[in-house]
Coordinates of C-alpha atoms in Angstrom, one line a residue:
X746 CA -5.1 15.4 20.8
X747 CA -5.4 17.0 17.3
X748 CA -5.7 13.6 15.6
X749 CA -6.4 14.2 11.9
X750 CA -8.4 11.9 9.6
X751 CA -5.3 11.2 7.6
X752 CA -3.7 9.7 10.6
X753 CA -6.6 7.2 10.8
X754 CA -6.4 6.4 7.1
X755 CA -2.6 5.8 7.5
X756 CA -3.1 3.6 10.4
X757 CA -5.9 1.6 8.7
X758 CA -3.7 1.0 5.7
X759 CA -0.8 -0.3 7.8
X760 CA -3.2 -2.4 9.9
X761 CA -4.7 -4.0 6.9
X762 CA -1.5 -4.6 5.0
X763 CA 0.6 -5.4 8.1
X764 CA 3.5 -4.1 6.0
X765 CA 4.8 -0.5 5.9
X766 CA 6.1 -0.7 2.4
X767 CA 2.9 -2.0 0.9
X768 CA 0.8 0.5 2.9
X769 CA 3.0 3.4 1.7
X770 CA 2.5 2.3 -1.9
X771 CA -1.3 2.1 -1.4
X772 CA -1.3 5.6 0.1
X773 CA 1.0 6.9 -2.6
X774 CA 3.5 8.2 -0.1
X775 CA 7.1 7.1 0.8
X776 CA 7.7 4.8 3.7
X777 CA 9.7 7.0 6.1
X778 CA 6.9 9.7 6.5
X779 CA 4.3 7.0 7.0
X780 CA 6.4 5.4 9.8
X781 CA 6.8 8.9 11.3
X782 CA 3.0 9.6 11.2
X783 CA 2.2 6.3 12.8
X784 CA 4.7 7.0 15.6
X785 CA 3.2 10.4 16.0
X786 CA -0.3 8.9 16.3
X787 CA 0.9 6.5 19.0
X788 CA 2.4 9.4 20.9
X789 CA -0.8 11.5 20.6
X790 CA -3.0 8.8 22.0
X791 CA -0.3 7.5 24.4
X792 CA -0.7 3.8 23.3
X793 CA 1.3 1.4 21.3
X794 CA -0.8 0.3 18.3
X795 CA 1.7 -1.8 16.4
X796 CA 4.4 -4.4 17.2
X797 CA 7.1 -4.2 14.6
X798 CA 10.5 -5.6 13.9
X799 CA 12.6 -6.0 10.8
X800 CA 10.3 -8.8 9.5
X801 CA 6.8 -8.5 10.9
X802 CA 4.2 -5.9 11.8
X803 CA 1.3 -6.9 14.1
X804 CA -1.5 -5.2 15.9
X805 CA -1.4 -4.8 19.6
X806 CA -4.6 -5.3 21.6
X807 CA -4.9 -1.5 21.8
X808 CA -4.3 -1.4 18.0
X809 CA -7.0 -3.9 17.3
X810 CA -9.5 -1.9 19.4
X811 CA -8.4 1.4 17.8
X812 CA -8.8 -0.2 14.3
X813 CA -12.5 -0.9 15.0
X814 CA -13.0 2.6 16.2
X815 CA -11.2 4.1 13.3
X816 CA -13.4 2.2 10.9
X817 CA -16.5 3.6 12.6
X818 CA -15.2 7.2 12.7
X819 CA -14.3 7.2 9.0
X820 CA -17.6 5.5 8.2
X821 CA -19.5 8.2 10.1
X822 CA -17.5 10.9 8.2
X823 CA -18.3 9.3 4.9
X824 CA -22.0 9.0 5.9
X825 CA -22.1 12.6 7.0
X826 CA -20.6 13.7 3.7
X827 CA -23.1 11.6 1.7
X828 CA -26.0 13.1 3.7
X829 CA -24.7 16.6 3.2
X830 CA -24.4 16.1 -0.6
X831 CA -27.9 14.6 -0.8
X832 CA -29.3 17.5 1.2
X833 CA -27.6 19.9 -1.1
X834 CA -29.4 18.1 -4.0
X835 CA -32.7 18.2 -2.2
X836 CA -32.8 14.4 -1.8
X837 CA -32.7 14.5 2.0
X838 CA -34.0 16.9 4.7
X839 CA -37.2 18.3 5.9
X840 CA -39.9 20.3 4.2
X841 CA -42.8 22.2 5.8
X842 CA -45.8 23.1 3.6
X843 CA -48.8 25.3 4.4
X844 CA -52.0 24.5 2.5
X845 CA -55.6 25.6 2.6
X846 CA -58.5 23.2 3.2
X847 CA -59.3 23.1 -0.6
X848 CA -55.7 22.1 -1.6
X849 CA -56.3 18.3 -1.3
X850 CA -59.0 18.7 -3.9
X851 CA -56.7 20.3 -6.5
X852 CA -55.7 17.4 -8.7
X853 CA -52.6 18.8 -10.2
X854 CA -51.3 19.8 -6.8
X855 CA -51.9 16.5 -5.2
X856 CA -50.5 14.7 -8.2
X857 CA -47.3 16.8 -7.9
X858 CA -47.0 16.0 -4.2
X859 CA -47.4 12.3 -4.9
X860 CA -44.7 12.5 -7.6
X861 CA -42.4 14.4 -5.2
X862 CA -43.0 11.8 -2.4
X863 CA -42.1 9.0 -4.8
X864 CA -39.0 10.7 -6.2
X865 CA -37.6 11.9 -2.8
X866 CA -38.8 9.3 -0.1
X867 CA -36.1 10.4 2.3
X868 CA -37.4 14.0 2.6
X869 CA -39.5 14.4 5.7
X870 CA -42.6 16.4 4.7
X871 CA -44.7 18.2 7.3
X872 CA -48.1 19.4 6.1
X873 CA -49.9 22.3 7.9
X874 CA -53.5 23.1 7.1
X875 CA -54.1 26.8 7.5
X876 CA -56.3 29.3 5.8
X877 CA -54.6 31.8 3.5
X878 CA -54.0 34.6 6.0
X879 CA -52.9 32.1 8.7
X880 CA -50.0 31.0 6.5
X881 CA -48.4 34.4 6.3
X882 CA -46.8 34.7 9.8
X883 CA -45.1 31.2 9.7
X884 CA -43.9 32.0 6.1
X885 CA -42.3 35.2 7.5
X886 CA -40.7 33.5 10.4
X887 CA -39.6 30.4 8.5
X888 CA -41.7 27.9 10.3
X889 CA -43.1 26.8 7.0
X890 CA -41.0 26.8 3.8
X891 CA -43.7 27.3 1.1
X892 CA -47.4 27.9 1.2
X893 CA -50.2 27.0 -1.2
X894 CA -52.9 29.6 -0.8
X895 CA -55.4 31.9 -2.5
X896 CA -54.5 35.4 -3.7
X897 CA -54.2 37.9 -0.9
X898 CA -52.1 40.9 0.2
X899 CA -48.6 39.8 1.1
X900 CA -45.9 41.5 3.2
X901 CA -42.9 42.7 1.2
X902 CA -40.6 39.8 2.2
X903 CA -43.0 37.3 0.7
X904 CA -43.5 36.7 -3.1
X905 CA -45.5 34.2 -5.1
X906 CA -45.8 32.2 -8.3
X907 CA -49.3 31.9 -9.8
X908 CA -50.0 28.2 -10.1
X909 CA -53.4 28.4 -11.8
X910 CA -56.8 30.1 -11.9
X911 CA -59.8 28.1 -11.1
X912 CA -63.4 29.2 -12.0
X913 CA -66.1 29.9 -9.5
X914 CA -69.1 27.6 -9.7
X915 CA -72.4 27.2 -7.9
X916 CA -73.4 24.3 -5.8
X917 CA -77.2 23.6 -5.7
X918 CA -79.4 20.9 -4.3
X919 CA -81.2 18.4 -6.6
X920 CA -84.3 19.9 -8.1
X921 CA -83.2 23.5 -7.6
X922 CA -84.7 26.0 -10.2
X923 CA -81.2 27.1 -11.3
X924 CA -80.6 23.6 -12.8
X925 CA -82.6 24.9 -15.8
X926 CA -79.4 26.9 -16.6
X927 CA -77.1 23.9 -16.5
X928 CA -76.2 24.3 -20.2
X929 CA -75.9 28.1 -20.4
X930 CA -74.4 28.8 -17.0
X931 CA -75.8 30.9 -14.2
X932 CA -75.4 34.6 -14.0
X933 CA -74.2 36.2 -10.8
X934 CA -77.3 38.4 -10.7
X935 CA -79.5 35.3 -10.6
X936 CA -77.9 34.3 -7.3
X937 CA -79.5 37.2 -5.5
X938 CA -82.8 35.4 -5.4
X939 CA -81.6 32.5 -3.3
X940 CA -80.1 32.1 0.2
X941 CA -76.4 31.3 0.3
X942 CA -74.5 28.9 2.5
X943 CA -71.3 30.8 3.1
X944 CA -67.8 30.3 4.5
X945 CA -67.1 31.6 7.9
X946 CA -64.8 34.5 7.5
X947 CA -62.3 33.2 10.1
X948 CA -61.9 29.9 8.2
X949 CA -62.0 30.6 4.5
X950 CA -60.5 34.1 4.6
X951 CA -59.4 34.5 1.0
X952 CA -62.5 32.8 -0.5
X953 CA -64.8 34.8 1.8
X954 CA -63.3 38.1 0.5
X955 CA -63.2 36.9 -3.1
X956 CA -66.8 35.8 -3.2
X957 CA -68.0 39.0 -1.5
X958 CA -66.0 41.0 -4.1
X959 CA -67.4 38.9 -6.9
X960 CA -71.0 39.5 -5.7
X961 CA -70.4 43.2 -5.0
X962 CA -69.0 43.7 -8.5
X963 CA -72.4 42.7 -9.9
X964 CA -74.4 44.6 -7.4
X965 CA -75.6 41.5 -5.6
X966 CA -76.2 41.7 -1.8
X967 CA -76.2 38.1 -0.6
X968 CA -78.7 36.6 1.8
X969 CA -76.7 34.4 4.1
X970 CA -78.7 31.5 5.4
X971 CA -75.9 29.5 7.0
X972 CA -72.1 29.8 7.6
X973 CA -69.7 26.9 8.0
X974 CA -66.0 26.3 8.3
X975 CA -65.6 23.1 6.4
X976 CA -66.2 22.4 2.7
X977 CA -67.9 19.1 3.4
X978 CA -70.3 20.9 5.9
X979 CA -71.1 23.6 3.3
X980 CA -72.0 21.0 0.7
X981 CA -73.9 18.9 3.2
X982 CA -76.0 22.0 4.1
X983 CA -76.6 22.6 0.3
X984 CA -77.7 18.9 0.0
X985 CA -80.1 19.5 2.9
X986 CA -81.7 22.4 1.0
X987 CA -80.4 25.1 3.3
X988 CA -79.3 27.2 0.4
X989 CA -76.9 27.3 -2.5
X990 CA -73.2 28.1 -2.4
X991 CA -70.5 29.7 -4.5
X992 CA -67.5 27.5 -4.6
X993 CA -64.4 26.9 -6.7
X994 CA -64.0 24.2 -9.3
X995 CA -61.7 22.1 -7.0
X996 CA -64.8 21.5 -4.7
X997 CA -66.5 19.6 -7.5
X998 CA -64.2 16.7 -6.9
X999 CA -66.3 16.0 -3.8
X1000 CA -69.3 13.9 -4.8
X1001 CA -72.1 14.6 -2.3
X1002 CA -75.5 12.9 -2.8
X1003 CA -78.1 15.5 -3.8
X1004 CA -75.6 18.2 -4.8
X1005 CA -75.2 19.4 -8.4
X1006 CA -72.5 21.8 -9.7
X1007 CA -73.3 24.6 -12.2
X1008 CA -71.0 26.9 -14.1
X1009 CA -71.2 30.6 -13.9
X1010 CA -71.9 32.4 -17.1
X1011 CA -69.2 34.9 -16.3
X1012 CA -66.0 33.1 -17.4
X1013 CA -63.8 35.7 -15.8
X1014 CA -64.9 34.8 -12.3
X1015 CA -61.9 32.9 -11.1
X1016 CA -59.8 32.4 -8.0
X1017 CA -56.0 32.4 -8.1
X1018 CA -54.0 29.7 -6.4
X1019 CA -50.5 30.8 -5.4
X1020 CA -47.3 29.2 -4.4
X1021 CA -45.9 31.6 -1.8
X1022 CA -42.3 31.7 -0.4
X1023 CA -40.0 34.1 1.6
X1024 CA -37.5 35.9 -0.6
X1025 CA -35.4 36.9 2.4
X1026 CA -34.8 33.3 3.6
X1027 CA -32.6 30.7 1.8
X1028 CA -35.0 28.1 0.6
X1029 CA -34.0 24.5 1.4
X1030 CA -33.1 22.5 -1.6
X1031 CA -36.0 20.2 -0.9
X1032 CA -38.4 23.2 -1.2
X1033 CA -36.8 24.2 -4.5
X1034 CA -37.3 20.8 -5.9
X1035 CA -41.0 20.8 -5.0
X1036 CA -41.4 24.3 -6.4
X1037 CA -39.8 23.2 -9.7
X1038 CA -42.1 20.2 -9.9
X1039 CA -45.2 22.2 -9.2
X1040 CA -44.4 24.9 -11.7
X1041 CA -43.5 22.3 -14.3
X1042 CA -46.6 20.2 -13.8
X1043 CA -49.0 23.1 -13.5
X1044 CA -47.7 26.3 -15.0
X1045 CA -45.5 24.6 -17.7
X1046 CA -48.2 22.3 -18.9
X1047 CA -50.9 25.1 -19.0
X1048 CA -48.6 27.2 -21.2
X1049 CA -48.1 24.4 -23.7

């Protein structure tokens, strides 16, 4: 039928005013073209919408029904325009985030996510827990928009922003001999004398590689007593006296009975936390907003 939105607006003005002259003034057009457009609309829909004579204008039953539908159509158009504008501003839409198992224990990250949730409640956030290397394929395909992960080798279409570096620490059980070095810090070489509770390679891929590299750089060959996939399990095994463990600072937010945390004497022993994204895909505005917030809260404040 090729009915245009202006036809609906013209008809609504006449239907509300019930006077062509007043409707024309309201629309800022002259009366003859308005009458012609209403007549054209009636021809297009093959229905008489208005009864008119020299004195009066009235809605026909078909016109009354069409007025209700016209209101709904224009309302839907306005709502769609509002949603599009809000999505462009990052106030509406969907956001998929990949994160490692240690991310919930990173205070500045969780604080930023909470601030984002409060600022943009109409953005639907989908969180996907994956280890660092598991996040790479969905970032490439676009299944997730951004990833929070440890440093690793990235394909060329992915890039990253360094969020922060967190120091490695040692988790020991209550009464362990290394507690004598609580004030000075534990050297990496000292760890060779004790069995380690370690990440399973398939779960903590980046930390597994980083810790092995850290030990190898000091000539330490670890004795692995147990492997586990979950941080809570690792610390539980430490508490049970099954060994000690090398962890990152974010783990220390977990308070486990019988577990103490010690600093390493080597202050350069750190793990990088990255915010990773696909440079070949257009980032949703919602993802850009979260990225800006994370960088402001973490990177910006650390540079002050």
